[in-house]
Every structure is written in structure tokens, then in C-alpha cells.
XYZ file of C-alpha atoms in Angstrom:
566
model
C 9.410 53.448 -17.395
C 12.035 55.898 -18.697
C 10.806 59.493 -18.940
C 11.920 61.336 -22.086
C 11.753 65.028 -23.089
C 12.733 66.454 -26.465
C 13.866 69.845 -27.706
C 14.918 71.449 -30.977
C 14.510 68.250 -33.025
C 13.265 70.166 -36.042
C 11.927 68.009 -38.855
C 13.032 64.857 -37.007
C 10.496 65.523 -34.268
C 7.702 63.399 -35.750
C 9.677 60.153 -36.550
C 11.523 60.284 -33.220
C 8.285 60.717 -31.292
C 6.787 57.782 -33.185
C 9.811 55.587 -32.312
C 9.552 56.542 -28.651
C 5.838 55.824 -28.505
C 6.414 52.324 -29.964
C 8.500 51.412 -26.935
C 6.484 50.349 -23.955
C 9.332 51.207 -21.576
C 9.669 54.866 -22.728
C 7.260 57.626 -21.733
C 7.296 60.911 -23.689
C 6.823 63.756 -21.183
C 7.252 67.121 -22.939
C 8.781 69.295 -25.623
C 11.066 71.972 -24.190
C 10.726 75.483 -25.761
C 14.115 77.151 -25.638
C 14.536 80.898 -25.113
C 16.774 81.049 -28.170
C 13.644 80.731 -30.281
C 14.465 77.397 -31.801
C 11.299 76.002 -33.333
C 9.876 72.479 -32.978
C 8.210 70.802 -35.930
C 5.180 68.655 -34.963
C 3.231 66.238 -37.058
C -0.384 65.376 -36.405
C 0.522 62.686 -33.808
C 2.788 65.040 -31.833
C 0.522 68.068 -31.592
C -0.791 66.996 -28.198
C 2.721 66.847 -26.719
C 3.019 69.118 -23.706
C 5.194 72.216 -24.171
C 7.257 73.584 -21.297
C 9.870 76.280 -20.896
C 13.485 75.651 -19.969
C 12.878 77.009 -16.487
C 10.130 74.399 -15.930
C 12.439 71.541 -16.828
C 13.825 71.110 -13.321
C 10.335 70.499 -11.886
C 9.277 67.923 -14.523
C 8.434 64.697 -12.654
C 9.861 61.360 -13.903
C 12.348 62.886 -16.307
C 15.354 60.702 -17.134
C 16.591 61.655 -20.649
C 16.506 64.829 -22.793
C 17.047 64.513 -26.522
C 18.539 67.721 -27.992
C 18.356 68.222 -31.788
C 21.160 70.805 -31.922
C 24.413 71.497 -30.112
C 23.044 74.918 -29.060
C 19.995 73.257 -27.517
C 22.241 70.818 -25.622
C 24.337 73.718 -24.285
C 21.183 75.549 -23.185
C 19.846 72.505 -21.339
C 23.224 71.840 -19.727
C 23.280 75.444 -18.544
C 19.981 74.783 -16.739
C 21.880 72.271 -14.521
C 18.991 69.818 -14.113
C 20.076 67.113 -11.635
C 19.860 63.370 -12.397
C 19.019 63.751 -16.067
C 20.979 62.384 -19.062
C 21.379 64.988 -21.831
C 21.961 63.646 -25.352
C 23.087 65.899 -28.223
C 22.375 65.429 -31.938
C 25.355 63.092 -32.428
C 24.086 60.681 -29.695
C 20.448 60.476 -30.764
C 20.964 57.809 -33.551
C 22.812 55.568 -31.101
C 20.086 56.084 -28.516
C 17.376 55.160 -31.009
C 19.328 52.033 -32.105
C 19.725 50.941 -28.496
C 16.028 51.591 -27.891
C 15.138 49.452 -30.921
C 17.260 46.515 -29.701
C 15.911 46.805 -26.187
C 12.394 46.876 -27.538
C 13.014 43.626 -29.468
C 14.547 41.880 -26.442
C 11.851 43.132 -24.104
C 9.165 41.963 -26.505
C 10.772 38.504 -26.492
C 10.833 38.541 -22.696
C 7.234 39.699 -22.549
C 6.167 36.905 -24.899
C 8.067 34.359 -22.785
C 6.451 35.751 -19.648
C 3.006 35.588 -21.208
C 3.633 31.995 -22.335
C 4.874 31.029 -18.858
C 1.881 32.644 -17.210
C -0.454 30.875 -19.646
C 1.153 27.533 -18.819
C 0.974 28.174 -15.078
C -2.651 29.267 -15.327
C -3.573 26.286 -17.501
C -2.068 23.616 -15.224
C -4.377 21.778 -12.859
C -1.757 21.836 -10.084
C -2.043 24.678 -7.606
C 1.085 26.874 -7.867
C 2.326 29.608 -5.552
C 5.444 31.755 -6.196
C 7.111 34.190 -3.779
C 10.105 36.500 -4.185
C 13.332 36.396 -2.194
C 11.646 38.337 0.602
C 8.812 35.868 0.921
C 6.199 38.127 -0.699
C 3.657 36.537 -3.029
C 4.211 37.357 -6.700
C 2.183 34.724 -8.559
C -0.660 32.276 -8.006
C -2.765 30.432 -10.560
C -6.499 29.668 -10.781
C -5.940 26.140 -9.469
C -4.465 27.701 -6.336
C -7.606 29.785 -5.898
C -9.834 26.739 -6.368
C -7.869 24.818 -3.767
C -7.340 27.484 -1.103
C -10.251 29.850 -1.732
C -7.803 32.804 -1.842
C -7.685 35.140 -4.858
C -4.708 37.144 -6.149
C -5.447 40.258 -4.086
C -5.397 38.124 -0.933
C -1.908 36.793 -1.691
C 0.131 39.004 -4.028
C 2.481 41.303 -2.166
C 1.559 39.594 1.123
C 3.819 37.415 3.309
C 4.078 33.720 2.390
C 2.297 32.836 5.625
C -0.955 34.491 4.533
C -2.476 31.222 3.258
C -1.304 28.962 6.118
C -4.082 27.801 8.450
C -1.997 25.211 10.282
C 1.733 24.517 10.057
C 4.844 26.463 9.116
C 5.435 28.263 5.824
C 7.476 25.973 3.585
C 8.303 28.944 1.334
C 10.124 30.659 4.218
C 11.893 27.416 5.118
C 13.159 27.004 1.559
C 14.235 30.659 1.336
C 16.223 30.213 4.554
C 17.947 26.947 3.551
C 17.992 27.250 -0.254
C 17.051 23.563 -0.322
C 13.843 22.002 -1.704
C 11.239 20.477 0.592
C 8.895 17.713 -0.553
C 5.792 16.148 0.933
C 5.133 18.699 3.679
C 1.668 18.397 5.252
C -0.217 21.666 5.832
C -3.705 23.076 6.152
C -4.414 26.118 3.981
C -7.128 28.654 3.349
C -10.237 29.578 5.298
C -11.562 26.011 5.004
C -8.344 24.574 6.490
C -7.972 22.163 3.600
C -5.379 19.401 4.008
C -2.637 19.630 1.393
C 0.768 18.202 0.561
C 3.285 20.826 -0.542
C 6.456 20.569 -2.647
C 8.566 23.757 -2.675
C 11.830 24.441 -4.555
C 14.123 27.495 -4.531
C 14.359 29.732 -7.619
C 18.060 30.413 -8.195
C 18.998 32.608 -11.164
C 22.695 33.008 -12.030
C 23.645 31.868 -8.559
C 21.322 34.280 -6.799
C 18.226 33.286 -4.829
C 15.279 35.041 -6.424
C 12.388 33.327 -4.642
C 10.685 29.936 -4.409
C 7.890 28.059 -6.181
C 5.461 25.725 -4.489
C 3.173 23.054 -5.949
C 0.223 22.243 -3.698
C -1.596 18.902 -3.869
C -5.073 18.344 -2.500
C -4.917 15.436 -0.021
C -8.586 14.648 -0.578
C -7.918 14.308 -4.311
C -4.955 12.033 -3.616
C -7.168 9.931 -1.358
C -9.837 9.784 -4.039
C -7.360 8.642 -6.665
C -5.891 6.087 -4.257
C -9.344 4.706 -3.506
C -10.164 4.648 -7.221
C -6.956 2.695 -7.858
C -7.851 0.298 -5.052
C -11.306 -0.178 -6.549
C -9.765 -0.828 -9.963
C -7.454 -3.434 -8.455
C -10.403 -4.920 -6.639
C -12.361 -5.139 -9.868
C -9.442 -6.893 -11.516
C -9.224 -9.373 -8.649
C -12.977 -9.722 -8.069
C -14.048 -10.678 -11.529
C -17.478 -11.917 -12.309
C -17.371 -15.619 -13.113
C -16.422 -15.919 -16.776
C -17.290 -19.533 -17.509
C -20.250 -21.883 -17.323
C -20.548 -25.659 -17.525
C -21.029 -25.280 -21.292
C -17.427 -24.027 -21.498
C -16.031 -27.288 -20.115
C -14.894 -29.316 -23.125
C -15.132 -33.092 -23.104
C -17.518 -36.025 -23.338
C -15.608 -38.760 -21.524
C -17.528 -40.585 -18.776
C -14.964 -39.491 -16.178
C -15.400 -35.799 -17.018
C -19.195 -36.044 -17.355
C -19.367 -37.628 -13.900
C -17.389 -34.702 -12.438
C -19.616 -32.156 -14.217
C -22.809 -33.834 -13.023
C -21.537 -33.916 -9.444
C -20.641 -30.213 -9.632
C -24.015 -29.317 -11.161
C -25.904 -31.131 -8.411
C -23.900 -29.333 -5.734
C -23.874 -25.886 -7.375
C -27.004 -24.554 -5.677
C -26.503 -26.284 -2.324
C -25.278 -24.207 0.644
C -22.384 -26.583 1.152
C -18.639 -26.233 0.771
C -17.337 -27.776 -2.436
C -13.835 -29.225 -2.636
C -12.418 -29.477 -6.154
C -9.712 -32.110 -6.329
C -7.417 -32.785 -9.213
C -3.915 -32.417 -10.503
C -2.474 -29.116 -11.606
C -3.840 -28.037 -14.966
C -7.018 -30.140 -14.920
C -9.339 -27.121 -14.837
C -10.275 -26.663 -11.172
C -10.716 -22.903 -11.557
C -12.869 -23.457 -14.657
C -15.120 -25.702 -12.559
C -15.226 -23.077 -9.776
C -16.397 -20.411 -12.245
C -19.035 -22.757 -13.650
C -20.331 -23.712 -10.198
C -20.654 -20.046 -9.215
C -22.443 -19.197 -12.485
C -24.980 -21.986 -11.893
C -25.593 -21.141 -8.236
C -27.895 -18.815 -6.318
C -24.780 -16.759 -5.481
C -24.083 -15.866 -9.134
C -25.230 -12.253 -8.683
C -22.545 -11.702 -6.054
C -18.788 -11.377 -6.398
C -16.577 -14.264 -7.468
C -13.330 -13.761 -5.592
C -10.390 -16.004 -6.387
C -7.639 -16.332 -3.801
C -4.510 -18.307 -4.641
C -3.312 -19.261 -1.180
C 0.244 -19.886 -2.399
C 0.550 -16.583 -4.293
C 0.187 -14.453 -1.141
C 2.938 -14.370 1.457
C 2.100 -16.390 4.549
C 2.529 -13.297 6.734
C -0.102 -11.426 4.674
C -2.581 -14.176 3.879
C -4.457 -13.957 7.188
C -5.025 -10.191 6.923
C -6.007 -10.540 3.248
C -8.555 -13.262 4.002
C -10.037 -11.894 7.217
C -9.169 -8.158 7.056
C -7.656 -6.097 9.833
C -8.487 -3.300 12.238
C -6.843 0.112 12.362
C -3.437 -0.102 14.053
C -3.285 -3.896 13.786
C 0.265 -3.676 12.457
C 2.747 -1.184 11.049
C 1.449 0.209 7.760
C -2.173 -0.744 8.429
C -4.699 1.589 6.824
C -6.696 4.020 8.862
C -10.117 2.567 9.672
C -8.814 -0.920 8.831
C -9.606 -2.997 5.762
C -12.126 -5.633 4.782
C -10.829 -9.094 3.997
C -11.775 -11.294 1.053
C -14.456 -13.107 3.051
C -16.263 -9.824 3.800
C -15.856 -8.599 0.227
C -17.336 -11.860 -1.044
C -20.507 -11.307 0.992
C -23.427 -12.744 -0.945
C -21.078 -14.258 -3.525
C -18.430 -16.949 -3.797
C -14.880 -17.090 -2.489
C -12.667 -19.593 -4.297
C -9.715 -20.742 -2.179
C -7.217 -22.274 -4.583
C -4.303 -24.384 -3.305
C -6.037 -24.780 0.059
C -3.791 -27.712 0.949
C -0.778 -25.416 1.273
C -1.936 -23.097 4.082
C -0.250 -23.148 7.481
C -1.698 -25.006 10.502
C -2.373 -21.692 12.283
C -4.411 -20.402 9.366
C -6.176 -23.750 9.075
C -7.562 -23.234 12.597
C -8.924 -19.787 11.691
C -10.440 -21.069 8.458
C -12.111 -23.878 10.395
C -13.831 -21.281 12.583
C -15.136 -19.494 9.494
C -16.608 -22.692 8.090
C -18.099 -23.751 11.449
C -19.345 -20.457 12.865
C -19.868 -18.483 9.636
C -18.004 -15.526 11.140
C -14.531 -14.028 11.022
C -12.462 -11.929 13.419
C -10.270 -9.315 11.806
C -6.568 -9.199 12.595
C -6.137 -6.933 15.599
C -9.846 -7.117 16.475
C -11.963 -9.132 18.847
C -15.471 -8.589 17.491
C -16.902 -11.416 15.358
C -18.128 -10.347 11.921
C -20.750 -12.616 10.315
C -20.061 -13.720 6.739
C -22.268 -15.553 4.272
C -19.939 -16.136 1.328
C -20.157 -19.500 -0.372
C -16.824 -21.346 -0.175
C -15.307 -23.366 -2.993
C -11.868 -24.802 -2.276
C -9.425 -26.564 -4.579
C -6.242 -28.540 -4.124
C -3.916 -30.893 -5.946
C -2.565 -32.172 -2.624
C -3.445 -35.609 -1.304
C -5.309 -34.314 1.748
C -5.797 -37.763 3.262
C -2.063 -38.280 3.278
C -1.517 -34.761 4.607
C -3.932 -35.496 7.472
C -2.081 -38.707 8.333
C 1.243 -36.855 8.323
C -0.154 -34.105 10.535
C 0.239 -31.388 7.901
C -3.509 -30.776 7.557
C -6.157 -30.648 10.262
C -8.535 -33.572 10.207
C -11.502 -31.467 11.378
C -10.874 -28.921 8.620
C -10.595 -31.752 6.093
C -14.108 -32.935 6.975
C -15.468 -29.372 6.839
C -14.011 -28.860 3.367
C -14.728 -32.308 1.979
C -18.513 -31.961 2.218
C -19.013 -32.204 -1.552
C -15.826 -33.463 -3.201
C -15.593 -33.174 -6.970
C -12.783 -35.213 -8.524
C -11.626 -33.754 -11.825
C -9.881 -36.479 -13.831
C -6.414 -35.891 -15.272
C -6.150 -35.742 -19.041
C -4.343 -39.099 -19.259
C -7.523 -40.748 -17.908
C -9.742 -39.153 -20.536
C -7.694 -39.220 -23.699
C -10.842 -39.607 -25.782
C -11.440 -35.899 -25.076
C -8.153 -34.820 -26.672
C -9.606 -34.354 -30.214
C -12.408 -32.158 -28.814
C -9.932 -30.156 -26.736
C -7.622 -29.692 -29.732
C -10.504 -28.380 -31.874
C -11.466 -25.946 -29.110
C -7.877 -24.749 -28.708
C -7.465 -24.254 -32.464
C -10.447 -21.895 -32.479
C -9.056 -20.030 -29.497
C -5.549 -19.573 -30.924
C -6.796 -18.779 -34.419
C -8.551 -15.782 -32.910
C -5.611 -14.796 -30.713
C -2.886 -15.251 -33.351
C -4.901 -14.213 -36.398
C -4.360 -17.612 -38.037
C -6.597 -20.002 -40.008
C -5.400 -23.421 -38.837
C -8.091 -25.967 -39.708
C -7.089 -29.199 -37.986
C -4.393 -31.523 -36.700
C -3.103 -34.321 -38.902
C -3.872 -37.917 -37.842
C -0.189 -38.586 -37.175
C 0.110 -35.500 -34.933
C -3.124 -36.400 -33.157
C -1.842 -39.924 -32.497
C 1.274 -38.414 -30.937
C -0.861 -36.224 -28.701
C -3.075 -39.111 -27.627
C -0.089 -41.332 -26.834
C 1.417 -38.758 -24.468
C 0.728 -38.977 -20.709
C 0.129 -35.206 -20.179
C 1.523 -34.693 -16.666
C 0.597 -31.004 -17.022
C -2.915 -31.956 -18.166
C -5.057 -29.548 -20.218
C -2.793 -26.613 -19.411
C 0.137 -28.457 -20.965
C -1.959 -29.419 -24.017
C -2.869 -25.761 -24.474
C 0.808 -24.840 -24.325
C 1.751 -27.511 -26.870
C -0.952 -26.499 -29.371
C -0.009 -22.831 -29.048
C 3.668 -23.583 -29.653
C 2.808 -25.829 -32.600
C 0.858 -23.023 -34.261
C 3.783 -20.661 -33.735
C 6.060 -23.222 -35.437
C 3.831 -23.260 -38.551
C 4.331 -21.111 -41.616
C 1.616 -18.542 -42.060
C 0.133 -20.264 -45.133
C 0.006 -23.714 -43.496
C -3.415 -24.800 -42.231
C -2.780 -28.296 -40.794
C -0.652 -29.055 -37.763
C 1.730 -31.857 -38.665
C 3.758 -34.010 -36.273
C 6.929 -32.032 -37.004
C 5.208 -28.838 -35.818
C 4.785 -30.271 -32.321
C 7.490 -29.373 -29.809
C 9.276 -32.316 -28.134
C 6.986 -34.127 -25.706
C 7.973 -35.937 -22.526
C 7.338 -39.575 -21.744
C 4.782 -41.255 -23.958
C 2.425 -43.512 -22.092
C 3.764 -47.050 -21.705
C 0.578 -48.382 -20.118
C -1.392 -50.505 -22.591
C -4.978 -49.443 -23.099
C -6.067 -52.970 -22.150
C -4.654 -52.373 -18.660
C -6.738 -49.246 -18.168
C -9.743 -51.092 -19.573
C -9.184 -53.902 -17.074
C -9.326 -51.342 -14.271
C -12.778 -50.089 -15.297
C -15.257 -50.482 -12.409
C -18.277 -52.744 -12.643
C -21.316 -52.815 -10.372
C -23.347 -55.814 -9.241
C -26.523 -55.822 -7.140
C -25.887 -55.615 -3.423
C -22.686 -53.579 -3.714
C -22.561 -50.169 -2.034
C -20.545 -47.386 -3.589
C -18.072 -47.481 -0.699
C -17.549 -51.226 -1.071
C -17.243 -50.976 -4.838
C -14.693 -48.165 -4.538
C -12.620 -50.222 -2.108
C -12.665 -53.283 -4.350
C -11.814 -51.342 -7.470
C -8.936 -49.538 -5.744
C -7.569 -52.801 -4.325
C -7.892 -54.553 -7.669
C -6.214 -51.666 -9.465
C -3.261 -51.774 -7.073
C -2.942 -55.554 -7.458
C -3.090 -55.497 -11.254
C -0.670 -52.582 -11.531
C 1.866 -54.357 -9.299
C 1.520 -57.456 -11.448
C 2.106 -55.355 -14.551
C 5.238 -53.755 -13.061
C 6.396 -57.106 -11.608
C 6.388 -55.691 -8.102
C 8.199 -52.407 -8.920
C 6.416 -50.068 -6.510
C 8.092 -46.897 -7.798
C 6.948 -47.639 -11.342
C 3.463 -48.581 -10.073
C 3.164 -45.252 -8.230
C 4.158 -43.403 -11.404
C 1.640 -45.286 -13.542
C -1.147 -44.743 -11.019
C -0.326 -41.051 -10.693
C 0.250 -41.106 -6.916
C 3.264 -40.507 -4.704
C 5.260 -43.532 -3.459
C 4.243 -42.633 0.088
C 0.554 -42.812 -0.861
C 1.105 -46.112 -2.651
C 2.777 -47.680 0.395
C -0.098 -46.462 2.561
C -2.660 -48.051 0.217
C -0.711 -51.320 0.037
C -0.574 -51.514 3.811
C -4.292 -50.667 4.026
C -5.255 -53.531 1.703
C -2.616 -55.993 2.892
C -0.711 -55.972 -0.389
C 2.766 -55.184 1.005
C 4.136 -58.546 -0.211
């Protein structure tokens, strides 16, 4: 505040006093009565102004400026020889008032900016602490008080160390180095709360003026991290979305697979879903879970090829604290523990390593797991459904898959036929997919033309239902918006069209006669199918393997088994 006294202003006394009072940085102290008898003219607002004599001027506390209305008054005040006071005569008063007016405008702008900044700092949910260049507290916000338990009077004007319960003051470190510090761990306040602190220096026009710190509650960070983990878990651990009613098709091959799955759904036995890629193994797994006694539990899908080999073991079986670098404190449950009381679906089971096969065998045999880095068995009761498109019998013969694990998994095998073996289902599948994509794309496609449908039926579908879904979706994208029928020209180019006559597949259809066991019938049908296919291909084994949908290695094994090498 600037202390101001006036003297001999005459009729200008009232407006000048009003101007001074409008300025928050000026304080009007007194009106000086001169011995010369000069009179002061007061308005109503100035009547309470203190009057002093010239001899009292030297003892007036806080005086900085004297405004003199006449040259004689200025001479009289100068004669008093008051130390440290600026004396302004009548010619300087207009300039003084102009300067005061400009300063008032600028200060008001600064005050408004300060108020806005303080409002922002007080409104933020982050705890903020500001100190000056000497390390004395100058600002804290309500979030700081909520976090530390310290109010303004505990901090303002106090050293930066006043809120530290454990650790060094990061404010003082930043003031010493003029460099920001991030992620410092401290304990603050009477409750010794764990926090993470980020502090940056405040440098104004090249000069260090202090530092500002943002304080994060570790417990809140942990809560958010756990909430994120739970959200990810919910995404991964979905409830089963499909039932057997969602499986589209009426072919005998598909109905046989569905009936086998339905019979096994409620049995406490491992189910092995076998079929080529894209046949709907995961759809079957969902349906089995939904129809089982485990349907109220979690349905956890694990794609064994989507997780790095080095991580798959810890993801499946969990780990103990300190099991490896980066392991969580207190360890982590694996998928088998999380699936307790529910179903764990192990997709692509044929691709896991021999070492992991041995551990999985123990789970299936003993119904218990041992976490990575631990030695205490943990009982588990999750129902296991596995799936593979690998020829496990061949993998066992080649030593790539454990024979004992094969028998543990293959308790209830369900063979899902490829689409090329159930082409009668293609019209039903197309109708289902049209409904699905109409809803997704906002279209009104009604059907597929007979010519287009014939093209679809003639195709071999190596990618099975997944490929059909892709083709129908692309065909709808190729249509104009007002078109409602998929024509042949809307279909994207297809691969090889089946060259196997329908009469050949009909000749391979199994027939049963009294006295035949299922095992014997299966052997005869398989042998007959191999013989007929080789006749059809005139002994071309590569072509026969392609037509039968098996690898050449598997074909040679079957030929040797049935004595058909020649």
C-alpha cells in the first residue's frame, strides 16, 4: 500500500480523494493544515479525513506521497524536510492521477487473473502445493488438504518440509537444481499417506521464483489400476453368449455333433472340440457351457497361440510374488483359478509346448495347479473344454504331443464337420448371415439369387463358415444401397470350386448292418473312403489328400495302416 497525504487542494479535494479511494493500492492518511492558513475544501465523503499540522507530518506512519494543491503549499512542505517522502506540486498531480488510473486498470487485470488461477487450482482434483524461491509455502488447494490432512495455516509461510512424514522434500531439491522431478515416492501428513509427487520449477523472466508440486494418492492409483484390471478381466471373462439354438444347420453331420455335445454338456468330463479353422469350435464351447451345470460361473477363453510361450504358463497357472522380474506384489491368480466353478476354454490346445503339456496333464489328473514360483498345490474345479484343428493322432506319432495328455483330453471328442461336408446348410447359413449384416450395415438385403447360391454351394470353403461370413459381408458391401438381392457378380472372387462329384461323396456315406460295432464300421468306412478316393484320383496321393481334407503325411499313415500303399 502507498500512503498518501494531501494539502491545499482547494475545490479539487473531493474528486482527488474519490480517485485515491478507488485504488486498492493507495491509502489516504491525512489532510495537512498549513500555517499559512490555506483552506481545504471537503465534500461529504472527505469530512472524516484526519487533519494534522505541518509539524506532525514527520511522525505520520506509512507516508509515501504528499499531494500539494499550490506551489506555496509545496514550498511549505519541502521546508519541513520530511525524509523519504515524495512531494508533488500542482503541476504533477494530473500526471500522478493518470498513472494511478493506469496502474489501477493493470492491477485489476492482474487481480482477476490471480482470482481465476486460484479458482482453477482450487477446483482441480489434483493436490497442488506451491512454494516460493526460499522454500516457504505460498499456496495449497483443497485437494491438498483432503490428501494430507494439513490446512493452509499449517503450510503457508512454513518450510517445504512441513508436510513430509518420510523422505526428502522434492520442492527443495527442485529449487536447488532448477530441474523438474517426476514420480518421487513420499509419505506425507499425519497419516503418513503414500504419494507420488511431480515437482517443476517456476521460472519467470529467467529468474527462479519458486516451484509447484502435484501430489498423487498412491492408493487412488492402485484403485484405478485394479479397476482397469477388473475391466480387462470382464472383457476377457465374458459370460457365454451362445446356446445350441444359435448353431445354424440341419445337416446330419452337424446334428450328430450337436447331439454329442449336448449329451456331454453336463458331464464332469473334459470335452475336446475337433474341427478345421472356422468351423465354429468356440460357438460350440459357448453352447456347451450355457447348457451345463457350470453356466453360472465364468466362461474364460484362452487362445493358446495368442499368448507368448514365455507368458502362457504364468497366465494359465498364476504366479507367486517375486516369481520373476515385474511380478506383482502378492502374486496373481491364473486363468484356472479365475475359472473356479465355471468353464475354461483352451483354444488351439495342439500348439502348446511339451513342457506346458506336462503341467496341463497334472491339472487334468490331479485337479490342482502350482503357481509359477510356488510349491503349494492349489485345488481347482474348473470344467475344461479344449479345441484344436491339429491332427493330434499324427502329432502323438511324431512326438509333438504327449500321448497321456491326448487321452486325458480326448475323453469326449466332438467332431465339427467342415462346411464342404455339409453344403446343404449353406442356404440356412446365408439367410442367418443376411439378417446379421442387415442389422450391422443398416441394409435391407432380402436374399441371394439362385445363380449366386449355386456358386456358393459349388465352392469348397477351406475357411469354412468364417470364410462364408466374410464372403457374404463383402458381397453386401459391393451392392448398391437400393439393391436387395445378392447376384453372382456381387460375390468376390472365390478360390477352387469343388471338383469332387456329389456321387463320390454319396458313395462314401456309411451304412450299418447288424453285428457291426461302431469301431469296426468306422474302420471299414475309412478304408473304403481311402480306396475309392485313390481310384478317383487314379493313384494321385497328393490330390487324394487334398480331396479328403487331410495332410499328405496323414494320408500315407492311413494307407500304411490299411495296407493300401500300392
